[in-house]
PDB file of C-alpha atoms in Angstrom:
ATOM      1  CA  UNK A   1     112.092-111.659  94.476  1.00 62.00           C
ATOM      2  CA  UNK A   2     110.070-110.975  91.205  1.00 73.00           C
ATOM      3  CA  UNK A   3     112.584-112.065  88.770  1.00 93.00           C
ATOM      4  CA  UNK A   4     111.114-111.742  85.016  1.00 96.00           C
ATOM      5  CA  UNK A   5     107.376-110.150  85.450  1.00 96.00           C
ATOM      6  CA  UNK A   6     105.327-110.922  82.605  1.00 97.00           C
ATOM      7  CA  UNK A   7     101.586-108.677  81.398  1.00 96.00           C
ATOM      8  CA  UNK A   8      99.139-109.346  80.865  1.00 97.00           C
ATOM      9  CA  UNK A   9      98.625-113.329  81.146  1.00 96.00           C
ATOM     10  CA  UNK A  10      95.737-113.357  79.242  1.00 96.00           C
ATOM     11  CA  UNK A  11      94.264-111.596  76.029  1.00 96.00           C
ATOM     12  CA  UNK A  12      92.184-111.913  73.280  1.00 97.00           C
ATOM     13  CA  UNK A  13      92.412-109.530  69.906  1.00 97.00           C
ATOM     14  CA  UNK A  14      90.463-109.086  66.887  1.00 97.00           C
ATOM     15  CA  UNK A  15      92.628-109.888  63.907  1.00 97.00           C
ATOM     16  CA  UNK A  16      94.038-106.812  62.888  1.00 97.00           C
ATOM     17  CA  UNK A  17      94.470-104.719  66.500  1.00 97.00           C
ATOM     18  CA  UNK A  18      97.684-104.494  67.619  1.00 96.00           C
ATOM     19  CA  UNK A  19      98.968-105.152  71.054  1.00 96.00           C
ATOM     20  CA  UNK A  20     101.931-105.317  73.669  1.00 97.00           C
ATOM     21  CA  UNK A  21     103.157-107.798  75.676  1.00 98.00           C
ATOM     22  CA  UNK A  22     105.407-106.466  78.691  1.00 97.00           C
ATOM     23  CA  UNK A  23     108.600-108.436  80.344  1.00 97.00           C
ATOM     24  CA  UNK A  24     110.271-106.742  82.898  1.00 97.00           C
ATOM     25  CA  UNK A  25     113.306-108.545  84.815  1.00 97.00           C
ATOM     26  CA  UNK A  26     114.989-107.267  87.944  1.00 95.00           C
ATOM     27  CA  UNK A  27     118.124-109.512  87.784  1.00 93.00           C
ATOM     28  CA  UNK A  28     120.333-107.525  85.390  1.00 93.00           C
ATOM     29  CA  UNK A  29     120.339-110.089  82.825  1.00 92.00           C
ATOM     30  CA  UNK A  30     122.183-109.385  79.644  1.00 92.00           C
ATOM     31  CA  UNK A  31     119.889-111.581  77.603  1.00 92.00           C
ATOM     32  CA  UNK A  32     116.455-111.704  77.089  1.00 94.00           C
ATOM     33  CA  UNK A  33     113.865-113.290  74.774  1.00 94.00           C
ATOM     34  CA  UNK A  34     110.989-113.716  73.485  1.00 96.00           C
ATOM     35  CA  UNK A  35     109.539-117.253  72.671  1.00 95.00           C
ATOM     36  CA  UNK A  36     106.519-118.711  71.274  1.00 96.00           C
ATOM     37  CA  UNK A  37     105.250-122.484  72.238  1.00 95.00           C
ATOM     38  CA  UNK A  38     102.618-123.945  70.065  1.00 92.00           C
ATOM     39  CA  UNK A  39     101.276-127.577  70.353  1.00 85.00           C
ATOM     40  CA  UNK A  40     104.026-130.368  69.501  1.00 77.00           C
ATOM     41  CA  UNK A  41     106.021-127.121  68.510  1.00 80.00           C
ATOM     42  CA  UNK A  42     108.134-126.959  71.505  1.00 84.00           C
ATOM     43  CA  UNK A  43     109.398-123.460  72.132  1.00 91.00           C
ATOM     44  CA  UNK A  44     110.482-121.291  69.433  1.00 92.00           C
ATOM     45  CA  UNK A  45     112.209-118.089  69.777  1.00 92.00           C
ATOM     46  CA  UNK A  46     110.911-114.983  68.266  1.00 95.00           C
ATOM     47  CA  UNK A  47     113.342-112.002  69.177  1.00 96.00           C
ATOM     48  CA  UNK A  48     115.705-111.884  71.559  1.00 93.00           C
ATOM     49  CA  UNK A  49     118.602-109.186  72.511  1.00 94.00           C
ATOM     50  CA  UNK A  50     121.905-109.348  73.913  1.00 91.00           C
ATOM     51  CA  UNK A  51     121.835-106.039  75.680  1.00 92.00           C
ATOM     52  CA  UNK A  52     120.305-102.567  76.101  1.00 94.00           C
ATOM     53  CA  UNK A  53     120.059-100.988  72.362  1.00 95.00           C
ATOM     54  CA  UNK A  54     120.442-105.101  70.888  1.00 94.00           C
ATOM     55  CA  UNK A  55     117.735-106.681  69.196  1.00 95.00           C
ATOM     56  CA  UNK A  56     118.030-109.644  66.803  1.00 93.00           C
ATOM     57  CA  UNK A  57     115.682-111.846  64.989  1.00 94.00           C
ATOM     58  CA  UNK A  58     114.601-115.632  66.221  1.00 91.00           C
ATOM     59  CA  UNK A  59     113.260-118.550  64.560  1.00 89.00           C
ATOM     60  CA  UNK A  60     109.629-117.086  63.661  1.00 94.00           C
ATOM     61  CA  UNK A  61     110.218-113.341  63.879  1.00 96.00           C
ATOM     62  CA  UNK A  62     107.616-112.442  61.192  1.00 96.00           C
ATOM     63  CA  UNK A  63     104.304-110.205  62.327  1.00 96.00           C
ATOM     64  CA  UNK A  64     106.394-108.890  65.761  1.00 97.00           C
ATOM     65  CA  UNK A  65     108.331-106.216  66.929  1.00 97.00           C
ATOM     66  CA  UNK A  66     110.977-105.163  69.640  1.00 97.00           C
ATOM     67  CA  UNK A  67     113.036-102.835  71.486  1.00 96.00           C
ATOM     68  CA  UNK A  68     115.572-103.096  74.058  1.00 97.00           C
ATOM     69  CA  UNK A  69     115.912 -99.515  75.726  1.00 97.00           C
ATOM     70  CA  UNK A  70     116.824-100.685  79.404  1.00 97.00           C
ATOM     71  CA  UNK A  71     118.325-103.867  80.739  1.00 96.00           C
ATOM     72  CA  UNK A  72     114.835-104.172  82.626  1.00 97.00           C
ATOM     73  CA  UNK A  73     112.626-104.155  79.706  1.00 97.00           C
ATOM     74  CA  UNK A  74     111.970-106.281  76.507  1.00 98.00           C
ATOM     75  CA  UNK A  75     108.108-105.439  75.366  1.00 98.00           C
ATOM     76  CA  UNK A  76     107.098-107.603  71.987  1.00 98.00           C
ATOM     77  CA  UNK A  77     104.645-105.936  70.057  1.00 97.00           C
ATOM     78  CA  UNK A  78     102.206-107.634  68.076  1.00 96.00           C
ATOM     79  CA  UNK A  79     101.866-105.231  64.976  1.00 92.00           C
ATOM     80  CA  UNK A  80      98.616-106.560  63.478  1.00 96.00           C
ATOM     81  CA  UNK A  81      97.205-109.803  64.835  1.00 96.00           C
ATOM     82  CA  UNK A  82      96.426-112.433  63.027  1.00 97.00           C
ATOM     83  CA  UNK A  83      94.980-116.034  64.063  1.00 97.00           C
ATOM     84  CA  UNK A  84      98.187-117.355  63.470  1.00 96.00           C
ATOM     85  CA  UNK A  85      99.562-115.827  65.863  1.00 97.00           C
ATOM     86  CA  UNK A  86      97.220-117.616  68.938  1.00 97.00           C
ATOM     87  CA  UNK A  87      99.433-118.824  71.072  1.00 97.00           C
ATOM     88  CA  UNK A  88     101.502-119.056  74.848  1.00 96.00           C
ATOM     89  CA  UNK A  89     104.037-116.526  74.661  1.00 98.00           C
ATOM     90  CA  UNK A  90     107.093-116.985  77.374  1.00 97.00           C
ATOM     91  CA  UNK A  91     109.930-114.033  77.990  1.00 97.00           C
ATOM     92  CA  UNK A  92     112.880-115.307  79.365  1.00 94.00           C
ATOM     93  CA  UNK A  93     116.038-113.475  81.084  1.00 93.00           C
ATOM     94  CA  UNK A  94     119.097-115.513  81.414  1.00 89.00           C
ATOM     95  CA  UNK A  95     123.475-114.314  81.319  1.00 83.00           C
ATOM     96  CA  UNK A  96     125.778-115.669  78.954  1.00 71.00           C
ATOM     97  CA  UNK A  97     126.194-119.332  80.742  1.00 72.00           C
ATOM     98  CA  UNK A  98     123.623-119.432  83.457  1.00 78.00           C
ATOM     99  CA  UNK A  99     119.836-121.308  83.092  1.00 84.00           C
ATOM    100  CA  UNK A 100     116.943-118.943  81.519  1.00 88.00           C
ATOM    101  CA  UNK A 101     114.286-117.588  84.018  1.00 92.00           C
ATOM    102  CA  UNK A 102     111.003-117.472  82.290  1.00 95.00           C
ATOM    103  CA  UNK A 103     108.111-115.305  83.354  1.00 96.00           C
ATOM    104  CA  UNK A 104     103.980-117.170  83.777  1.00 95.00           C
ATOM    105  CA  UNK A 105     103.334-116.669  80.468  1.00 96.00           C
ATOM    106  CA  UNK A 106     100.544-114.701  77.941  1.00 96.00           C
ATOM    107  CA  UNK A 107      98.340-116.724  77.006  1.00 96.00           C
ATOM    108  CA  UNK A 108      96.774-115.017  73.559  1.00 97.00           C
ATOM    109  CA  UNK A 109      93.843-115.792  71.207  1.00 97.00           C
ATOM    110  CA  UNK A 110      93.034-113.924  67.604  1.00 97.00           C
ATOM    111  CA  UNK A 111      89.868-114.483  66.887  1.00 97.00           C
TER     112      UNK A 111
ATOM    113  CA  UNK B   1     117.022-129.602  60.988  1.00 59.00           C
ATOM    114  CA  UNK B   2     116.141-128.794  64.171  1.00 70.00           C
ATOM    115  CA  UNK B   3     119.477-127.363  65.897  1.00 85.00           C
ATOM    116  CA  UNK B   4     118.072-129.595  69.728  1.00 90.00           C
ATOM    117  CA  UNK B   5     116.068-132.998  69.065  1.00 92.00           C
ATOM    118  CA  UNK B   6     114.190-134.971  71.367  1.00 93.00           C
ATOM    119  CA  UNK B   7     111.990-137.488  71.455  1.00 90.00           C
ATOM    120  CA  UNK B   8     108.601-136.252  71.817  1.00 88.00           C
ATOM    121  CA  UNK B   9     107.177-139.589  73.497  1.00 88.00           C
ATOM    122  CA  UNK B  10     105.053-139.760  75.041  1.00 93.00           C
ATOM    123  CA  UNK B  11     106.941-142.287  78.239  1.00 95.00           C
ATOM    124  CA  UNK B  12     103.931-144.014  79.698  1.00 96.00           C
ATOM    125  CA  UNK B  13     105.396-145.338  82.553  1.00 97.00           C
ATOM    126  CA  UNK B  14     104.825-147.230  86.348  1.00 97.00           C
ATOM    127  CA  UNK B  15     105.618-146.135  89.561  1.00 98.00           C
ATOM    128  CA  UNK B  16     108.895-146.882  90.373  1.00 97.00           C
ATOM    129  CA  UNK B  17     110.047-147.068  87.000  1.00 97.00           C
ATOM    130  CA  UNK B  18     113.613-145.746  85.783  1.00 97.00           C
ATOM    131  CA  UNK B  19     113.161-143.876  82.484  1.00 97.00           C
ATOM    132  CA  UNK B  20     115.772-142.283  80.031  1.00 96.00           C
ATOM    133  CA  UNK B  21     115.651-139.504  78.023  1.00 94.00           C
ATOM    134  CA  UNK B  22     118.068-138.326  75.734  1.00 94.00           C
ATOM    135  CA  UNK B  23     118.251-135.415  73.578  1.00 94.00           C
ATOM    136  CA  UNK B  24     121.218-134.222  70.725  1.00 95.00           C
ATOM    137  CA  UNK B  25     122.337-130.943  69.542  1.00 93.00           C
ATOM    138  CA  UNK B  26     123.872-129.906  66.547  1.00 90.00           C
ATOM    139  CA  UNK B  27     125.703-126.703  67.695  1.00 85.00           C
ATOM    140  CA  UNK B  28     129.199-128.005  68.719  1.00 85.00           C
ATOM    141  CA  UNK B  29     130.363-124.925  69.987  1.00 82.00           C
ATOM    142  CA  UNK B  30     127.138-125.462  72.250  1.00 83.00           C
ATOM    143  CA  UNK B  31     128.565-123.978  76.048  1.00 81.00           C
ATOM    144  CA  UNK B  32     125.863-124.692  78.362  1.00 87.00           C
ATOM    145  CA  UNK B  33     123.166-127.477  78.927  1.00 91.00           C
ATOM    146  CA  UNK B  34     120.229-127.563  81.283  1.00 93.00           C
ATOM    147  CA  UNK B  35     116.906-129.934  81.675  1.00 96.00           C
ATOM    148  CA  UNK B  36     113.937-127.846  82.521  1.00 96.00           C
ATOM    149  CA  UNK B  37     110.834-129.461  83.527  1.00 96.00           C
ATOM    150  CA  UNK B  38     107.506-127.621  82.165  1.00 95.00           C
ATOM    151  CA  UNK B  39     104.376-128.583  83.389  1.00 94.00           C
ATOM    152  CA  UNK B  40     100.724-128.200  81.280  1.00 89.00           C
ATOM    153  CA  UNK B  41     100.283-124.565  80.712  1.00 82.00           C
ATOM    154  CA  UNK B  42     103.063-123.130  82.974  1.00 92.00           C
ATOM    155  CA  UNK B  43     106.084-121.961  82.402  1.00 94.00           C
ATOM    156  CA  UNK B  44     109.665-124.601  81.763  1.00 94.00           C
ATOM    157  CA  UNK B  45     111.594-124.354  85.315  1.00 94.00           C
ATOM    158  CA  UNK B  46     115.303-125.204  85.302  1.00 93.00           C
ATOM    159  CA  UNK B  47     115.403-128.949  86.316  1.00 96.00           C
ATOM    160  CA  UNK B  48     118.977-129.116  86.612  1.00 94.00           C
ATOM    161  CA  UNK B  49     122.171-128.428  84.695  1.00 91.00           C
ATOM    162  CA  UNK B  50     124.003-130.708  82.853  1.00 93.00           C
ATOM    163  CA  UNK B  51     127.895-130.612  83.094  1.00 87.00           C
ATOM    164  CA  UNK B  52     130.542-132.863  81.709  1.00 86.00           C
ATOM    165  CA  UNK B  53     130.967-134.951  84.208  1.00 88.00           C
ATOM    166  CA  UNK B  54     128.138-135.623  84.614  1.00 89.00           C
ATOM    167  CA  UNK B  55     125.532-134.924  87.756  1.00 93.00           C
ATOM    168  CA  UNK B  56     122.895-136.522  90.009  1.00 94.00           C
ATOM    169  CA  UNK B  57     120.362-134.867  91.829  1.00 94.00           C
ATOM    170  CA  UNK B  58     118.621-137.211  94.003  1.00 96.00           C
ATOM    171  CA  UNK B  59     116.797-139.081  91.623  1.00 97.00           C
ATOM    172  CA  UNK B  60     117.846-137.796  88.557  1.00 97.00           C
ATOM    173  CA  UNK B  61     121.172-138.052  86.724  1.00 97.00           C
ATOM    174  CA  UNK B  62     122.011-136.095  83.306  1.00 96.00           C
ATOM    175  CA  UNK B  63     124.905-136.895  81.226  1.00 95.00           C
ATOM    176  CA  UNK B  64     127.032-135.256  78.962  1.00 95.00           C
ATOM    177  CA  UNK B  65     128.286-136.416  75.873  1.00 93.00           C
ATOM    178  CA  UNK B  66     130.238-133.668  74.066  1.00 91.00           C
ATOM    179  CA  UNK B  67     132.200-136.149  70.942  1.00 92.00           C
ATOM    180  CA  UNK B  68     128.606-137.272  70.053  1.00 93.00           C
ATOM    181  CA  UNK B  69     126.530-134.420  70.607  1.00 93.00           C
ATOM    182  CA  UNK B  70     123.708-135.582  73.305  1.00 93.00           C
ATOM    183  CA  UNK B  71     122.462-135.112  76.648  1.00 95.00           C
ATOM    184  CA  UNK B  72     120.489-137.778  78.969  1.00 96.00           C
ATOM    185  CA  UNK B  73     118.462-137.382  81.946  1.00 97.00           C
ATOM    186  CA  UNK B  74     117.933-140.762  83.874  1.00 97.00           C
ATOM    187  CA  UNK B  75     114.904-140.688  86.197  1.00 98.00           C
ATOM    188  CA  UNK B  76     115.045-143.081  89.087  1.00 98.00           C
ATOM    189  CA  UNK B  77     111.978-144.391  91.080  1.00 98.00           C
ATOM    190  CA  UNK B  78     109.272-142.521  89.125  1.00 98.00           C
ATOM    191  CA  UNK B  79     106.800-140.514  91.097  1.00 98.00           C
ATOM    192  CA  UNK B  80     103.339-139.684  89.889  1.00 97.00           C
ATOM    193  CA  UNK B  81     104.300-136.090  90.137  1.00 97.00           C
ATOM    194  CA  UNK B  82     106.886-136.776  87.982  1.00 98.00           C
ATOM    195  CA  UNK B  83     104.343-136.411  85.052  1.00 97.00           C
ATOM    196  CA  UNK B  84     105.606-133.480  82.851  1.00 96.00           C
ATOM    197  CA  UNK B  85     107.323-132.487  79.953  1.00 95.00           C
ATOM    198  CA  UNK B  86     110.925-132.064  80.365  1.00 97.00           C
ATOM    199  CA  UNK B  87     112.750-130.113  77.665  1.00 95.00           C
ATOM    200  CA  UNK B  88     116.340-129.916  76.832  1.00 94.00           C
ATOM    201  CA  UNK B  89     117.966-126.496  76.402  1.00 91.00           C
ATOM    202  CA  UNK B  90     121.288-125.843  75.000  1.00 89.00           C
ATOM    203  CA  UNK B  91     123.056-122.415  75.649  1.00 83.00           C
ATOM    204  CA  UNK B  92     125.556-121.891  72.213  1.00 71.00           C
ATOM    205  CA  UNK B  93     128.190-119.500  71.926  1.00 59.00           C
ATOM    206  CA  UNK B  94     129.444-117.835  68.576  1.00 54.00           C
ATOM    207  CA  UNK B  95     126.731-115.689  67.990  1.00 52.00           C
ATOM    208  CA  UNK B  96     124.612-115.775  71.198  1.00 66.00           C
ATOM    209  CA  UNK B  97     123.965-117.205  74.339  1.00 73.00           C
ATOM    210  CA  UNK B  98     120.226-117.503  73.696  1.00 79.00           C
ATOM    211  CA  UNK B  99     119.011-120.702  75.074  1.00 84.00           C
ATOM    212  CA  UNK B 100     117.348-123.307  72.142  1.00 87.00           C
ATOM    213  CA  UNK B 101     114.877-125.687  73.415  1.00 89.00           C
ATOM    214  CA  UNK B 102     113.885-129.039  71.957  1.00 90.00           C
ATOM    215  CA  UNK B 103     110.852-129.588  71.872  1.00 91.00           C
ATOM    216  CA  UNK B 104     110.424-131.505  74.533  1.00 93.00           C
ATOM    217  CA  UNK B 105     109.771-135.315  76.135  1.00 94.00           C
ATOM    218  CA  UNK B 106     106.368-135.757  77.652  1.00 95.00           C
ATOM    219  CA  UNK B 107     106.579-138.241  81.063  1.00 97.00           C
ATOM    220  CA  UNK B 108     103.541-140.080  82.456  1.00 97.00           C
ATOM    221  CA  UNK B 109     104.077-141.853  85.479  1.00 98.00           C
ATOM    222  CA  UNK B 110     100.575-144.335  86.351  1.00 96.00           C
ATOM    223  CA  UNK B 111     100.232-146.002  89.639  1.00 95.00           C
TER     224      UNK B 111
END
């Protein structure tokens, strides 16, 4: 019953290091994504892929990374933090028509 | 602009109340539609799906309106718990099936 597993839920980086956030879903989604929600921002979607091997770019893709190697797995990688880039960060799985299914969330702070 | 709008609020409302929400999309080959309910720093749960012709869930009804482009969720007989933000999500086709949020209504229900 884990549906989309999310790691860690909480960090904190020194501008400059670089990090990974994992998603892992066990429902054999096609899709998954990547989304960032900033105050009054709503949530905006950084990467997402269609499949295994499928990556495209979101709405604020700039300053992260990803790869799609398995259905299971959709790590974002943060390539050198920045303060801008403090923020909840929310993976989703979801198929073609169906609702999204979000994992707790990372909850990440550049100082 | 913003492919899903929504009134950011926030709906300060009584017990008991009815409130509206409504939201509108700019993607006409938009598929799929969904309310999700997000409480303060978790992650948005599916609320419930919204489908042409139109659906009630208990106390909530959502609304389709595909010629003009907008969704409504109509909350009957507000509950404290309630209180949330609820955020409409439209699944488009041509390209992907990558959910877009709005950016979400914020709900207060006071006794």
């Amino acid at each position: 019953n884990a549906g989309v597993t999310q790691t860690p839920k909480f960090q904190v980086l020194k501008t400059g290091q670089s990090m990974t956030l994992q998603c892992a879903q066990d429902m054999n989604h096609e899709y998954m994504s990547w989304y960032r929600q900033d105050p009054g921002m709503g949530l905006r979607l950084i990467h997402y892929s269609v499949g295994a091997g499928i990556t495209d770019q979101g709405e604020v893709p700039n300053g992260y990374n990803v790869s799609r190697s398995t259905t299971e797995d959709f790590p974002l990688r943060l390539l050198s933090a920045a303060p801008s880039q403090t923020s909840v960060y929310f993976c989703a799985s979801s198929q073609t028509t169906t609702e999204a299914f979000f994992g707790q969330g990372t909850r990440l702070t550049v100082v | 602009r913003k492919e899903v709008e929504q009134d950011p609020g926030p709906f300060n409302v009584p017990e008991g109340a009815t409130v509206a929400f409504n939201c509108t999309y700019s993607n006409s080959a938009s598929q799929s539609f969904f309310w999700y309910r997000q409480d303060c720093r978790k992650e948005p749960k599916l609320l419930m799906s919204v489908y042409s012709s139109g659906n009630e869930d208990g106390r909530f009804t959502a609304q389709l309106n595909r010629a003009s482009q907008y969704i409504s969720l109509l909350i009957r007989d507000s509950k404290l718990s309630d209180s949330a933000t609820y955020l409409c999500v439209v699944n488009a086709a041509g390209g992907s099936y990558i959910p877009t949020f709005g950016r979400g209504t914020s709900l207060i229900v006071h006794p």
